[in-house]
């Protein structure tokens, strides 16, 4: 029998998490980042075609209105996100923000970890200074499911993720550490391009976001 949302073991505690987040404090949710944050991903049979942020927003807005602004845009590097999305997000004044950034930097010929970290630091630091709970998402360990992709940009992935964790530690931000999640070894959480999650991947990212929020409220 094929996996569905109802039988997926990673989603087993969704109902309990939704109850824990009833009446949660957040009212203004901002999403910043690249194509994953934007919501790209292929359909998965048995799973709703709903992005991770739509799922999170639906749970948080069950008892009160939550204003969602998704500033994310595909193909952007961390510096672009800092320059084009951060000002608008800061003006919006979120009390909750989620950031997925740095993936496009990995595929550039000259990957500069220090520069990417500086951009992440500016984004997360600014949002935290504005009073937002911030969640940064590390990128998934695709090689654990598709070993033939090892090398090149994938060798840089742990570096980016470690820089992301370090920035979060400095600013008291939360980390959704997708890189170490056991789903990474399962092929059906990745779209055919091996860069974006499927709708199953989105569902799992959403529940991990909810888990962090339930612990943080």
JSON list of C-alpha atoms in Angstrom, two decimals:
[
{"chain": "A", "resi": 1, "resn": "UNK", "atom": "CA", "xyz": [0.00, 0.00, 0.00]},
{"chain": "A", "resi": 2, "resn": "UNK", "atom": "CA", "xyz": [1.34, 3.42, -0.91]},
{"chain": "A", "resi": 3, "resn": "UNK", "atom": "CA", "xyz": [2.10, 5.93, 1.82]},
{"chain": "A", "resi": 4, "resn": "UNK", "atom": "CA", "xyz": [-0.44, 8.69, 2.39]},
{"chain": "A", "resi": 5, "resn": "UNK", "atom": "CA", "xyz": [-0.66, 11.62, 4.75]},
{"chain": "A", "resi": 6, "resn": "UNK", "atom": "CA", "xyz": [-2.81, 9.52, 7.05]},
{"chain": "A", "resi": 7, "resn": "UNK", "atom": "CA", "xyz": [-0.25, 6.70, 7.25]},
{"chain": "A", "resi": 8, "resn": "UNK", "atom": "CA", "xyz": [3.01, 8.64, 7.05]},
{"chain": "A", "resi": 9, "resn": "UNK", "atom": "CA", "xyz": [4.92, 7.97, 10.30]},
{"chain": "A", "resi": 10, "resn": "UNK", "atom": "CA", "xyz": [6.57, 11.39, 10.19]},
{"chain": "A", "resi": 11, "resn": "UNK", "atom": "CA", "xyz": [3.13, 13.04, 10.34]},
{"chain": "A", "resi": 12, "resn": "UNK", "atom": "CA", "xyz": [1.70, 10.85, 13.09]},
{"chain": "A", "resi": 13, "resn": "UNK", "atom": "CA", "xyz": [1.61, 13.56, 15.76]},
{"chain": "A", "resi": 14, "resn": "UNK", "atom": "CA", "xyz": [0.11, 16.28, 13.58]},
{"chain": "A", "resi": 15, "resn": "UNK", "atom": "CA", "xyz": [-3.22, 16.36, 15.38]},
{"chain": "A", "resi": 16, "resn": "UNK", "atom": "CA", "xyz": [-1.51, 16.69, 18.76]},
{"chain": "A", "resi": 17, "resn": "UNK", "atom": "CA", "xyz": [0.72, 19.51, 17.49]},
{"chain": "A", "resi": 18, "resn": "UNK", "atom": "CA", "xyz": [-2.30, 21.35, 16.10]},
{"chain": "A", "resi": 19, "resn": "UNK", "atom": "CA", "xyz": [-3.96, 21.16, 19.52]},
{"chain": "A", "resi": 20, "resn": "UNK", "atom": "CA", "xyz": [-0.82, 22.46, 21.20]},
{"chain": "A", "resi": 21, "resn": "UNK", "atom": "CA", "xyz": [-0.77, 25.43, 18.84]},
{"chain": "A", "resi": 22, "resn": "UNK", "atom": "CA", "xyz": [-4.41, 26.38, 19.32]},
{"chain": "A", "resi": 23, "resn": "UNK", "atom": "CA", "xyz": [-4.40, 30.11, 20.03]},
{"chain": "A", "resi": 24, "resn": "UNK", "atom": "CA", "xyz": [-0.65, 30.41, 19.43]},
{"chain": "A", "resi": 25, "resn": "UNK", "atom": "CA", "xyz": [0.75, 33.92, 19.88]},
{"chain": "A", "resi": 26, "resn": "UNK", "atom": "CA", "xyz": [1.96, 34.62, 16.34]},
{"chain": "A", "resi": 27, "resn": "UNK", "atom": "CA", "xyz": [-0.04, 36.98, 14.13]},
{"chain": "A", "resi": 28, "resn": "UNK", "atom": "CA", "xyz": [2.30, 38.03, 11.29]},
{"chain": "A", "resi": 29, "resn": "UNK", "atom": "CA", "xyz": [4.23, 35.36, 9.39]},
{"chain": "A", "resi": 30, "resn": "UNK", "atom": "CA", "xyz": [6.95, 36.26, 6.89]},
{"chain": "A", "resi": 31, "resn": "UNK", "atom": "CA", "xyz": [8.67, 33.79, 4.58]},
{"chain": "A", "resi": 32, "resn": "UNK", "atom": "CA", "xyz": [12.01, 34.70, 3.01]},
{"chain": "A", "resi": 33, "resn": "UNK", "atom": "CA", "xyz": [14.29, 32.76, 0.73]},
{"chain": "A", "resi": 34, "resn": "UNK", "atom": "CA", "xyz": [14.63, 31.02, -2.60]},
{"chain": "A", "resi": 35, "resn": "UNK", "atom": "CA", "xyz": [12.58, 28.48, -4.55]},
{"chain": "A", "resi": 36, "resn": "UNK", "atom": "CA", "xyz": [12.04, 26.05, -1.66]},
{"chain": "A", "resi": 37, "resn": "UNK", "atom": "CA", "xyz": [10.71, 28.89, 0.46]},
{"chain": "A", "resi": 38, "resn": "UNK", "atom": "CA", "xyz": [8.63, 30.04, -2.50]},
{"chain": "A", "resi": 39, "resn": "UNK", "atom": "CA", "xyz": [6.96, 26.63, -2.51]},
{"chain": "A", "resi": 40, "resn": "UNK", "atom": "CA", "xyz": [8.28, 24.79, -5.56]},
{"chain": "A", "resi": 41, "resn": "UNK", "atom": "CA", "xyz": [7.82, 21.03, -5.57]},
{"chain": "A", "resi": 42, "resn": "UNK", "atom": "CA", "xyz": [6.15, 18.14, -7.38]},
{"chain": "A", "resi": 43, "resn": "UNK", "atom": "CA", "xyz": [2.91, 16.43, -6.41]},
{"chain": "A", "resi": 44, "resn": "UNK", "atom": "CA", "xyz": [2.96, 13.24, -4.34]},
{"chain": "A", "resi": 45, "resn": "UNK", "atom": "CA", "xyz": [0.07, 10.75, -4.64]},
{"chain": "A", "resi": 46, "resn": "UNK", "atom": "CA", "xyz": [-1.79, 10.58, -1.35]},
{"chain": "A", "resi": 47, "resn": "UNK", "atom": "CA", "xyz": [-0.67, 14.04, -0.22]},
{"chain": "A", "resi": 48, "resn": "UNK", "atom": "CA", "xyz": [-2.43, 17.37, -0.65]},
{"chain": "A", "resi": 49, "resn": "UNK", "atom": "CA", "xyz": [-0.80, 19.85, -3.04]},
{"chain": "A", "resi": 50, "resn": "UNK", "atom": "CA", "xyz": [-0.03, 22.25, -0.22]},
{"chain": "A", "resi": 51, "resn": "UNK", "atom": "CA", "xyz": [3.28, 23.92, 0.42]},
{"chain": "A", "resi": 52, "resn": "UNK", "atom": "CA", "xyz": [4.94, 23.82, 3.83]},
{"chain": "A", "resi": 53, "resn": "UNK", "atom": "CA", "xyz": [4.11, 27.46, 4.56]},
{"chain": "A", "resi": 54, "resn": "UNK", "atom": "CA", "xyz": [0.45, 27.04, 3.57]},
{"chain": "A", "resi": 55, "resn": "UNK", "atom": "CA", "xyz": [0.23, 24.13, 6.00]},
{"chain": "A", "resi": 56, "resn": "UNK", "atom": "CA", "xyz": [1.85, 26.09, 8.81]},
{"chain": "A", "resi": 57, "resn": "UNK", "atom": "CA", "xyz": [-0.32, 29.12, 8.13]},
{"chain": "A", "resi": 58, "resn": "UNK", "atom": "CA", "xyz": [-3.48, 26.99, 8.18]},
{"chain": "A", "resi": 59, "resn": "UNK", "atom": "CA", "xyz": [-2.65, 25.64, 11.64]},
{"chain": "A", "resi": 60, "resn": "UNK", "atom": "CA", "xyz": [-1.71, 29.01, 13.13]},
{"chain": "A", "resi": 61, "resn": "UNK", "atom": "CA", "xyz": [-4.82, 30.71, 11.73]},
{"chain": "A", "resi": 62, "resn": "UNK", "atom": "CA", "xyz": [-7.40, 28.21, 12.95]},
{"chain": "A", "resi": 63, "resn": "UNK", "atom": "CA", "xyz": [-8.52, 30.41, 15.84]},
{"chain": "A", "resi": 64, "resn": "UNK", "atom": "CA", "xyz": [-7.42, 33.89, 14.77]},
{"chain": "A", "resi": 65, "resn": "UNK", "atom": "CA", "xyz": [-6.27, 35.75, 11.70]},
{"chain": "A", "resi": 66, "resn": "UNK", "atom": "CA", "xyz": [-2.59, 35.38, 10.81]},
{"chain": "A", "resi": 67, "resn": "UNK", "atom": "CA", "xyz": [-1.23, 37.64, 8.07]},
{"chain": "A", "resi": 68, "resn": "UNK", "atom": "CA", "xyz": [1.08, 35.64, 5.77]},
{"chain": "A", "resi": 69, "resn": "UNK", "atom": "CA", "xyz": [3.55, 37.37, 3.47]},
{"chain": "A", "resi": 70, "resn": "UNK", "atom": "CA", "xyz": [5.78, 35.20, 1.31]},
{"chain": "A", "resi": 71, "resn": "UNK", "atom": "CA", "xyz": [8.62, 37.31, -0.03]},
{"chain": "A", "resi": 72, "resn": "UNK", "atom": "CA", "xyz": [10.59, 34.32, -1.37]},
{"chain": "A", "resi": 73, "resn": "UNK", "atom": "CA", "xyz": [11.65, 34.10, -5.00]},
{"chain": "A", "resi": 74, "resn": "UNK", "atom": "CA", "xyz": [13.41, 31.37, -6.92]},
{"chain": "A", "resi": 75, "resn": "UNK", "atom": "CA", "xyz": [17.01, 31.60, -8.16]},
{"chain": "A", "resi": 76, "resn": "UNK", "atom": "CA", "xyz": [18.10, 34.15, -5.57]},
{"chain": "A", "resi": 77, "resn": "UNK", "atom": "CA", "xyz": [21.34, 33.95, -3.62]},
{"chain": "A", "resi": 78, "resn": "UNK", "atom": "CA", "xyz": [21.63, 34.94, 0.04]},
{"chain": "A", "resi": 79, "resn": "UNK", "atom": "CA", "xyz": [22.90, 38.41, -0.92]},
{"chain": "A", "resi": 80, "resn": "UNK", "atom": "CA", "xyz": [19.87, 38.93, -3.18]},
{"chain": "A", "resi": 81, "resn": "UNK", "atom": "CA", "xyz": [17.50, 37.87, -0.41]},
{"chain": "A", "resi": 82, "resn": "UNK", "atom": "CA", "xyz": [19.18, 40.31, 1.94]},
{"chain": "A", "resi": 83, "resn": "UNK", "atom": "CA", "xyz": [18.97, 43.15, -0.58]},
{"chain": "A", "resi": 84, "resn": "UNK", "atom": "CA", "xyz": [15.48, 42.60, -1.99]},
{"chain": "A", "resi": 85, "resn": "UNK", "atom": "CA", "xyz": [13.43, 40.72, 0.60]},
{"chain": "A", "resi": 86, "resn": "UNK", "atom": "CA", "xyz": [14.74, 41.81, 3.98]},
{"chain": "A", "resi": 87, "resn": "UNK", "atom": "CA", "xyz": [13.70, 45.49, 3.71]},
{"chain": "A", "resi": 88, "resn": "UNK", "atom": "CA", "xyz": [10.14, 44.57, 2.76]},
{"chain": "A", "resi": 89, "resn": "UNK", "atom": "CA", "xyz": [9.95, 41.89, 5.44]},
{"chain": "A", "resi": 90, "resn": "UNK", "atom": "CA", "xyz": [11.28, 44.26, 8.10]},
{"chain": "A", "resi": 91, "resn": "UNK", "atom": "CA", "xyz": [8.70, 46.86, 7.08]},
{"chain": "A", "resi": 92, "resn": "UNK", "atom": "CA", "xyz": [5.97, 44.22, 7.36]},
{"chain": "A", "resi": 93, "resn": "UNK", "atom": "CA", "xyz": [7.07, 43.67, 10.98]},
{"chain": "A", "resi": 94, "resn": "UNK", "atom": "CA", "xyz": [6.61, 39.92, 11.43]},
{"chain": "A", "resi": 95, "resn": "UNK", "atom": "CA", "xyz": [6.47, 38.26, 14.81]},
{"chain": "A", "resi": 96, "resn": "UNK", "atom": "CA", "xyz": [7.38, 34.97, 13.08]},
{"chain": "A", "resi": 97, "resn": "UNK", "atom": "CA", "xyz": [9.73, 34.54, 10.13]},
{"chain": "A", "resi": 98, "resn": "UNK", "atom": "CA", "xyz": [11.06, 31.51, 8.28]},
{"chain": "A", "resi": 99, "resn": "UNK", "atom": "CA", "xyz": [14.20, 31.65, 6.15]},
{"chain": "A", "resi": 100, "resn": "UNK", "atom": "CA", "xyz": [15.51, 29.15, 3.59]},
{"chain": "A", "resi": 101, "resn": "UNK", "atom": "CA", "xyz": [18.58, 30.57, 1.90]},
{"chain": "A", "resi": 102, "resn": "UNK", "atom": "CA", "xyz": [22.01, 29.73, 0.54]},
{"chain": "A", "resi": 103, "resn": "UNK", "atom": "CA", "xyz": [21.16, 26.86, -1.78]},
{"chain": "A", "resi": 104, "resn": "UNK", "atom": "CA", "xyz": [21.76, 28.87, -4.94]},
{"chain": "A", "resi": 105, "resn": "UNK", "atom": "CA", "xyz": [25.12, 30.02, -3.61]},
{"chain": "A", "resi": 106, "resn": "UNK", "atom": "CA", "xyz": [26.27, 26.39, -3.50]},
{"chain": "A", "resi": 107, "resn": "UNK", "atom": "CA", "xyz": [26.04, 26.04, -7.27]},
{"chain": "A", "resi": 108, "resn": "UNK", "atom": "CA", "xyz": [28.15, 29.06, -8.10]},
{"chain": "A", "resi": 109, "resn": "UNK", "atom": "CA", "xyz": [31.72, 28.52, -9.26]},
{"chain": "A", "resi": 110, "resn": "UNK", "atom": "CA", "xyz": [33.00, 30.67, -6.42]},
{"chain": "A", "resi": 111, "resn": "UNK", "atom": "CA", "xyz": [31.15, 29.69, -3.26]},
{"chain": "A", "resi": 112, "resn": "UNK", "atom": "CA", "xyz": [32.17, 32.08, -0.47]},
{"chain": "A", "resi": 113, "resn": "UNK", "atom": "CA", "xyz": [31.00, 30.73, 2.91]},
{"chain": "A", "resi": 114, "resn": "UNK", "atom": "CA", "xyz": [32.05, 33.86, 4.83]},
{"chain": "A", "resi": 115, "resn": "UNK", "atom": "CA", "xyz": [30.03, 36.12, 2.53]},
{"chain": "A", "resi": 116, "resn": "UNK", "atom": "CA", "xyz": [26.97, 33.86, 2.73]},
{"chain": "A", "resi": 117, "resn": "UNK", "atom": "CA", "xyz": [27.24, 33.73, 6.50]},
{"chain": "A", "resi": 118, "resn": "UNK", "atom": "CA", "xyz": [27.41, 37.52, 6.64]},
{"chain": "A", "resi": 119, "resn": "UNK", "atom": "CA", "xyz": [24.22, 37.78, 4.59]},
{"chain": "A", "resi": 120, "resn": "UNK", "atom": "CA", "xyz": [22.45, 35.22, 6.76]},
{"chain": "A", "resi": 121, "resn": "UNK", "atom": "CA", "xyz": [23.63, 37.08, 9.83]},
{"chain": "A", "resi": 122, "resn": "UNK", "atom": "CA", "xyz": [22.20, 40.36, 8.54]},
{"chain": "A", "resi": 123, "resn": "UNK", "atom": "CA", "xyz": [18.85, 38.77, 7.64]},
{"chain": "A", "resi": 124, "resn": "UNK", "atom": "CA", "xyz": [18.37, 36.81, 10.84]},
{"chain": "A", "resi": 125, "resn": "UNK", "atom": "CA", "xyz": [19.83, 39.53, 13.05]},
{"chain": "A", "resi": 126, "resn": "UNK", "atom": "CA", "xyz": [17.52, 42.18, 11.63]},
{"chain": "A", "resi": 127, "resn": "UNK", "atom": "CA", "xyz": [14.43, 40.01, 12.01]},
{"chain": "A", "resi": 128, "resn": "UNK", "atom": "CA", "xyz": [15.35, 39.06, 15.57]},
{"chain": "A", "resi": 129, "resn": "UNK", "atom": "CA", "xyz": [16.04, 42.68, 16.46]},
{"chain": "A", "resi": 130, "resn": "UNK", "atom": "CA", "xyz": [12.53, 43.47, 15.24]},
{"chain": "A", "resi": 131, "resn": "UNK", "atom": "CA", "xyz": [11.11, 41.01, 17.75]},
{"chain": "A", "resi": 132, "resn": "UNK", "atom": "CA", "xyz": [10.38, 38.06, 15.47]},
{"chain": "A", "resi": 133, "resn": "UNK", "atom": "CA", "xyz": [10.72, 34.42, 16.31]},
{"chain": "A", "resi": 134, "resn": "UNK", "atom": "CA", "xyz": [12.97, 33.23, 13.48]},
{"chain": "A", "resi": 135, "resn": "UNK", "atom": "CA", "xyz": [13.31, 29.74, 12.07]},
{"chain": "A", "resi": 136, "resn": "UNK", "atom": "CA", "xyz": [16.11, 28.99, 9.60]},
{"chain": "A", "resi": 137, "resn": "UNK", "atom": "CA", "xyz": [15.96, 25.74, 7.64]},
{"chain": "A", "resi": 138, "resn": "UNK", "atom": "CA", "xyz": [19.07, 23.76, 6.76]},
{"chain": "A", "resi": 139, "resn": "UNK", "atom": "CA", "xyz": [19.12, 22.04, 3.38]},
{"chain": "A", "resi": 140, "resn": "UNK", "atom": "CA", "xyz": [18.39, 18.34, 3.12]},
{"chain": "A", "resi": 141, "resn": "UNK", "atom": "CA", "xyz": [21.07, 15.65, 2.75]},
{"chain": "A", "resi": 142, "resn": "UNK", "atom": "CA", "xyz": [20.14, 14.62, -0.78]},
{"chain": "A", "resi": 143, "resn": "UNK", "atom": "CA", "xyz": [23.22, 12.39, -1.12]},
{"chain": "A", "resi": 144, "resn": "UNK", "atom": "CA", "xyz": [21.86, 10.02, 1.52]},
{"chain": "A", "resi": 145, "resn": "UNK", "atom": "CA", "xyz": [19.05, 9.13, -0.91]},
{"chain": "A", "resi": 146, "resn": "UNK", "atom": "CA", "xyz": [20.92, 9.64, -4.18]},
{"chain": "A", "resi": 147, "resn": "UNK", "atom": "CA", "xyz": [24.61, 8.76, -3.61]},
{"chain": "A", "resi": 148, "resn": "UNK", "atom": "CA", "xyz": [25.55, 9.43, -7.23]},
{"chain": "A", "resi": 149, "resn": "UNK", "atom": "CA", "xyz": [25.08, 13.15, -6.57]},
{"chain": "A", "resi": 150, "resn": "UNK", "atom": "CA", "xyz": [28.05, 13.22, -4.19]},
{"chain": "A", "resi": 151, "resn": "UNK", "atom": "CA", "xyz": [30.76, 15.74, -5.01]},
{"chain": "A", "resi": 152, "resn": "UNK", "atom": "CA", "xyz": [30.69, 19.29, -6.30]},
{"chain": "A", "resi": 153, "resn": "UNK", "atom": "CA", "xyz": [28.04, 21.47, -4.70]},
{"chain": "A", "resi": 154, "resn": "UNK", "atom": "CA", "xyz": [26.91, 18.65, -2.43]},
{"chain": "A", "resi": 155, "resn": "UNK", "atom": "CA", "xyz": [30.31, 18.65, -0.73]},
{"chain": "A", "resi": 156, "resn": "UNK", "atom": "CA", "xyz": [29.65, 22.28, 0.22]},
{"chain": "A", "resi": 157, "resn": "UNK", "atom": "CA", "xyz": [26.25, 21.54, 1.72]},
{"chain": "A", "resi": 158, "resn": "UNK", "atom": "CA", "xyz": [27.52, 20.69, 5.24]},
{"chain": "A", "resi": 159, "resn": "UNK", "atom": "CA", "xyz": [29.50, 23.95, 5.25]},
{"chain": "A", "resi": 160, "resn": "UNK", "atom": "CA", "xyz": [26.42, 26.02, 4.44]},
{"chain": "A", "resi": 161, "resn": "UNK", "atom": "CA", "xyz": [24.35, 24.20, 7.03]},
{"chain": "A", "resi": 162, "resn": "UNK", "atom": "CA", "xyz": [26.98, 24.67, 9.73]},
{"chain": "A", "resi": 163, "resn": "UNK", "atom": "CA", "xyz": [27.17, 28.40, 8.97]},
{"chain": "A", "resi": 164, "resn": "UNK", "atom": "CA", "xyz": [23.36, 28.57, 9.20]},
{"chain": "A", "resi": 165, "resn": "UNK", "atom": "CA", "xyz": [23.39, 26.87, 12.60]},
{"chain": "A", "resi": 166, "resn": "UNK", "atom": "CA", "xyz": [26.13, 29.22, 13.83]},
{"chain": "A", "resi": 167, "resn": "UNK", "atom": "CA", "xyz": [24.19, 32.33, 12.84]},
{"chain": "A", "resi": 168, "resn": "UNK", "atom": "CA", "xyz": [21.07, 31.03, 14.55]},
{"chain": "A", "resi": 169, "resn": "UNK", "atom": "CA", "xyz": [23.03, 30.32, 17.72]},
{"chain": "A", "resi": 170, "resn": "UNK", "atom": "CA", "xyz": [24.37, 33.89, 17.77]},
{"chain": "A", "resi": 171, "resn": "UNK", "atom": "CA", "xyz": [20.94, 35.45, 17.45]},
{"chain": "A", "resi": 172, "resn": "UNK", "atom": "CA", "xyz": [18.78, 33.04, 19.41]},
{"chain": "A", "resi": 173, "resn": "UNK", "atom": "CA", "xyz": [16.97, 31.83, 16.29]},
{"chain": "A", "resi": 174, "resn": "UNK", "atom": "CA", "xyz": [15.51, 28.36, 15.88]},
{"chain": "A", "resi": 175, "resn": "UNK", "atom": "CA", "xyz": [16.92, 25.78, 13.48]},
{"chain": "A", "resi": 176, "resn": "UNK", "atom": "CA", "xyz": [14.83, 23.34, 11.51]},
{"chain": "A", "resi": 177, "resn": "UNK", "atom": "CA", "xyz": [17.70, 20.95, 10.84]},
{"chain": "A", "resi": 178, "resn": "UNK", "atom": "CA", "xyz": [16.37, 19.17, 7.77]},
{"chain": "A", "resi": 179, "resn": "UNK", "atom": "CA", "xyz": [19.88, 17.91, 6.96]},
{"chain": "A", "resi": 180, "resn": "UNK", "atom": "CA", "xyz": [19.78, 15.38, 9.80]},
{"chain": "A", "resi": 181, "resn": "UNK", "atom": "CA", "xyz": [16.14, 14.35, 9.43]},
{"chain": "A", "resi": 182, "resn": "UNK", "atom": "CA", "xyz": [15.67, 10.64, 8.55]},
{"chain": "A", "resi": 183, "resn": "UNK", "atom": "CA", "xyz": [13.41, 11.60, 5.64]},
{"chain": "A", "resi": 184, "resn": "UNK", "atom": "CA", "xyz": [16.57, 12.61, 3.75]},
{"chain": "A", "resi": 185, "resn": "UNK", "atom": "CA", "xyz": [17.25, 8.96, 2.91]},
{"chain": "A", "resi": 186, "resn": "UNK", "atom": "CA", "xyz": [13.84, 8.51, 1.23]},
{"chain": "A", "resi": 187, "resn": "UNK", "atom": "CA", "xyz": [13.74, 9.18, -2.49]},
{"chain": "A", "resi": 188, "resn": "UNK", "atom": "CA", "xyz": [10.10, 10.27, -2.63]},
{"chain": "A", "resi": 189, "resn": "UNK", "atom": "CA", "xyz": [10.68, 13.45, -0.63]},
{"chain": "A", "resi": 190, "resn": "UNK", "atom": "CA", "xyz": [12.64, 14.91, -3.57]},
{"chain": "A", "resi": 191, "resn": "UNK", "atom": "CA", "xyz": [11.34, 16.22, -6.87]},
{"chain": "A", "resi": 192, "resn": "UNK", "atom": "CA", "xyz": [12.90, 14.95, -10.10]},
{"chain": "A", "resi": 193, "resn": "UNK", "atom": "CA", "xyz": [15.38, 17.84, -10.17]},
{"chain": "A", "resi": 194, "resn": "UNK", "atom": "CA", "xyz": [16.80, 16.74, -6.79]},
{"chain": "A", "resi": 195, "resn": "UNK", "atom": "CA", "xyz": [16.68, 20.37, -5.64]},
{"chain": "A", "resi": 196, "resn": "UNK", "atom": "CA", "xyz": [13.14, 20.76, -4.34]},
{"chain": "A", "resi": 197, "resn": "UNK", "atom": "CA", "xyz": [10.96, 18.72, -2.00]},
{"chain": "A", "resi": 198, "resn": "UNK", "atom": "CA", "xyz": [7.89, 16.93, -3.21]},
{"chain": "A", "resi": 199, "resn": "UNK", "atom": "CA", "xyz": [4.57, 17.58, -1.52]},
{"chain": "A", "resi": 200, "resn": "UNK", "atom": "CA", "xyz": [5.48, 14.80, 0.91]},
{"chain": "A", "resi": 201, "resn": "UNK", "atom": "CA", "xyz": [8.68, 16.69, 1.66]},
{"chain": "A", "resi": 202, "resn": "UNK", "atom": "CA", "xyz": [6.70, 19.88, 2.12]},
{"chain": "A", "resi": 203, "resn": "UNK", "atom": "CA", "xyz": [4.33, 18.11, 4.54]},
{"chain": "A", "resi": 204, "resn": "UNK", "atom": "CA", "xyz": [7.26, 16.89, 6.64]},
{"chain": "A", "resi": 205, "resn": "UNK", "atom": "CA", "xyz": [8.95, 20.30, 6.65]},
{"chain": "A", "resi": 206, "resn": "UNK", "atom": "CA", "xyz": [5.65, 21.78, 7.81]},
{"chain": "A", "resi": 207, "resn": "UNK", "atom": "CA", "xyz": [5.23, 19.41, 10.72]},
{"chain": "A", "resi": 208, "resn": "UNK", "atom": "CA", "xyz": [8.82, 19.98, 11.81]},
{"chain": "A", "resi": 209, "resn": "UNK", "atom": "CA", "xyz": [8.12, 23.71, 11.76]},
{"chain": "A", "resi": 210, "resn": "UNK", "atom": "CA", "xyz": [5.04, 23.14, 13.90]},
{"chain": "A", "resi": 211, "resn": "UNK", "atom": "CA", "xyz": [7.08, 21.03, 16.30]},
{"chain": "A", "resi": 212, "resn": "UNK", "atom": "CA", "xyz": [9.56, 23.88, 16.79]},
{"chain": "A", "resi": 213, "resn": "UNK", "atom": "CA", "xyz": [6.75, 26.39, 17.30]},
{"chain": "A", "resi": 214, "resn": "UNK", "atom": "CA", "xyz": [4.96, 24.19, 19.82]},
{"chain": "A", "resi": 215, "resn": "UNK", "atom": "CA", "xyz": [8.15, 24.00, 21.88]},
{"chain": "A", "resi": 216, "resn": "UNK", "atom": "CA", "xyz": [8.85, 27.74, 21.54]},
{"chain": "A", "resi": 217, "resn": "UNK", "atom": "CA", "xyz": [5.48, 29.23, 22.49]}
]
